[in-house]
Amino acid sequence: MQVDLMALYRRWGRPDIGVDSLAEWLCFAFALPSGEKFTLQREAYNPPTPGFLLSVTNTLFSAEAARHLVKALDIPEACIIELSSEVAS
């Protein structure tokens, strides 16, 4: 997903920070009223692209759901730039 880090800061506040054996990660986590969850995450210091990885629960794993999640972020310039080949149309 293409979305500006500072736009996320302004709209949703500071991200959570996670660390694993590969890197430190910026993570914005969201829960929908239905109970479904999704996150936006990217490597903190040397991201390979300026975008974020959108990670979702199974019921949100579709192109249609991704479009709804982008809209729910309420950041006009946010957009999906690539979908996994496993995502249902």
Coordinates of C-alpha atoms in Angstrom, one line a residue:
M1 CA 0.0 0.0 0.0
Q2 CA 1.3 3.4 -0.8
V3 CA 0.6 5.8 2.0
D4 CA 2.8 8.6 3.5
L5 CA 4.3 7.8 6.9
M6 CA 3.7 11.4 8.1
A7 CA 0.0 11.2 6.9
L8 CA -0.4 8.1 9.0
Y9 CA 1.2 9.9 12.0
R10 CA -1.1 12.9 11.6
R11 CA -4.3 10.8 11.2
W12 CA -3.6 7.9 13.5
G13 CA -0.7 8.9 15.9
R14 CA 2.6 7.2 16.4
P15 CA 3.1 3.6 15.3
D16 CA 3.8 0.6 17.5
I17 CA 7.4 -0.7 17.2
G18 CA 8.2 -4.3 16.7
V19 CA 11.5 -6.1 16.6
D20 CA 12.4 -9.5 15.2
S21 CA 15.6 -11.1 14.0
L22 CA 15.4 -9.3 10.7
A23 CA 14.7 -5.7 11.6
E24 CA 12.8 -3.1 13.6
W25 CA 9.2 -2.6 12.2
L26 CA 6.8 0.3 12.3
C27 CA 3.3 -1.0 12.8
F28 CA -0.1 0.6 12.7
A29 CA -2.8 -1.8 14.0
F30 CA -6.5 -1.4 13.5
A31 CA -9.6 -3.3 14.6
L32 CA -12.9 -2.9 12.8
P33 CA -16.3 -2.9 14.6
S34 CA -16.9 -6.4 13.3
G35 CA -13.8 -7.6 15.2
E36 CA -11.7 -8.1 12.1
K37 CA -8.1 -6.7 12.3
F38 CA -5.5 -5.4 9.9
T39 CA -2.1 -3.9 10.2
L40 CA 0.1 -1.6 8.1
Q41 CA 3.8 -2.4 8.6
R42 CA 7.2 -1.6 7.2
E43 CA 10.8 -1.8 8.1
A44 CA 11.7 1.2 10.3
Y45 CA 15.1 2.3 9.1
N46 CA 15.8 0.9 5.6
P47 CA 12.4 0.1 4.0
P48 CA 12.9 -1.4 0.5
T49 CA 10.0 0.7 -0.8
P50 CA 8.2 3.8 0.6
G51 CA 5.0 1.9 1.0
F52 CA 3.5 -0.4 3.7
L53 CA 2.6 -4.0 3.8
L54 CA -1.1 -4.5 4.5
S55 CA -1.7 -7.6 6.6
V56 CA -5.2 -8.8 7.2
T57 CA -7.2 -11.6 8.8
N58 CA -8.6 -14.3 6.6
T59 CA -12.0 -12.8 6.0
L60 CA -10.5 -9.5 4.8
F61 CA -8.2 -11.3 2.3
S62 CA -9.7 -10.0 -1.0
A63 CA -9.1 -7.1 -3.4
E64 CA -12.5 -5.7 -2.5
A65 CA -11.7 -5.7 1.2
A66 CA -8.4 -4.0 0.5
R67 CA -10.2 -1.2 -1.3
H68 CA -12.5 -0.8 1.7
L69 CA -9.6 -0.7 4.1
V70 CA -7.8 2.0 2.2
K71 CA -11.0 4.1 2.3
A72 CA -11.4 3.4 6.0
L73 CA -7.9 4.9 6.7
D74 CA -9.3 8.3 5.7
I75 CA -6.1 9.4 4.0
P76 CA -7.0 10.5 0.4
E77 CA -3.7 9.7 -1.2
A78 CA -3.5 6.1 0.2
C79 CA -3.8 3.5 -2.5
I80 CA -3.1 -0.2 -3.1
I81 CA -0.1 -0.6 -5.4
E82 CA 0.2 -4.4 -5.6
L83 CA -1.8 -7.4 -4.4
S84 CA -0.5 -10.8 -3.6
S85 CA -1.3 -13.4 -6.3
E86 CA -3.1 -15.3 -3.6
V87 CA -5.7 -12.5 -3.1
A88 CA -9.2 -13.3 -4.3
S89 CA -10.5 -10.8 -6.9

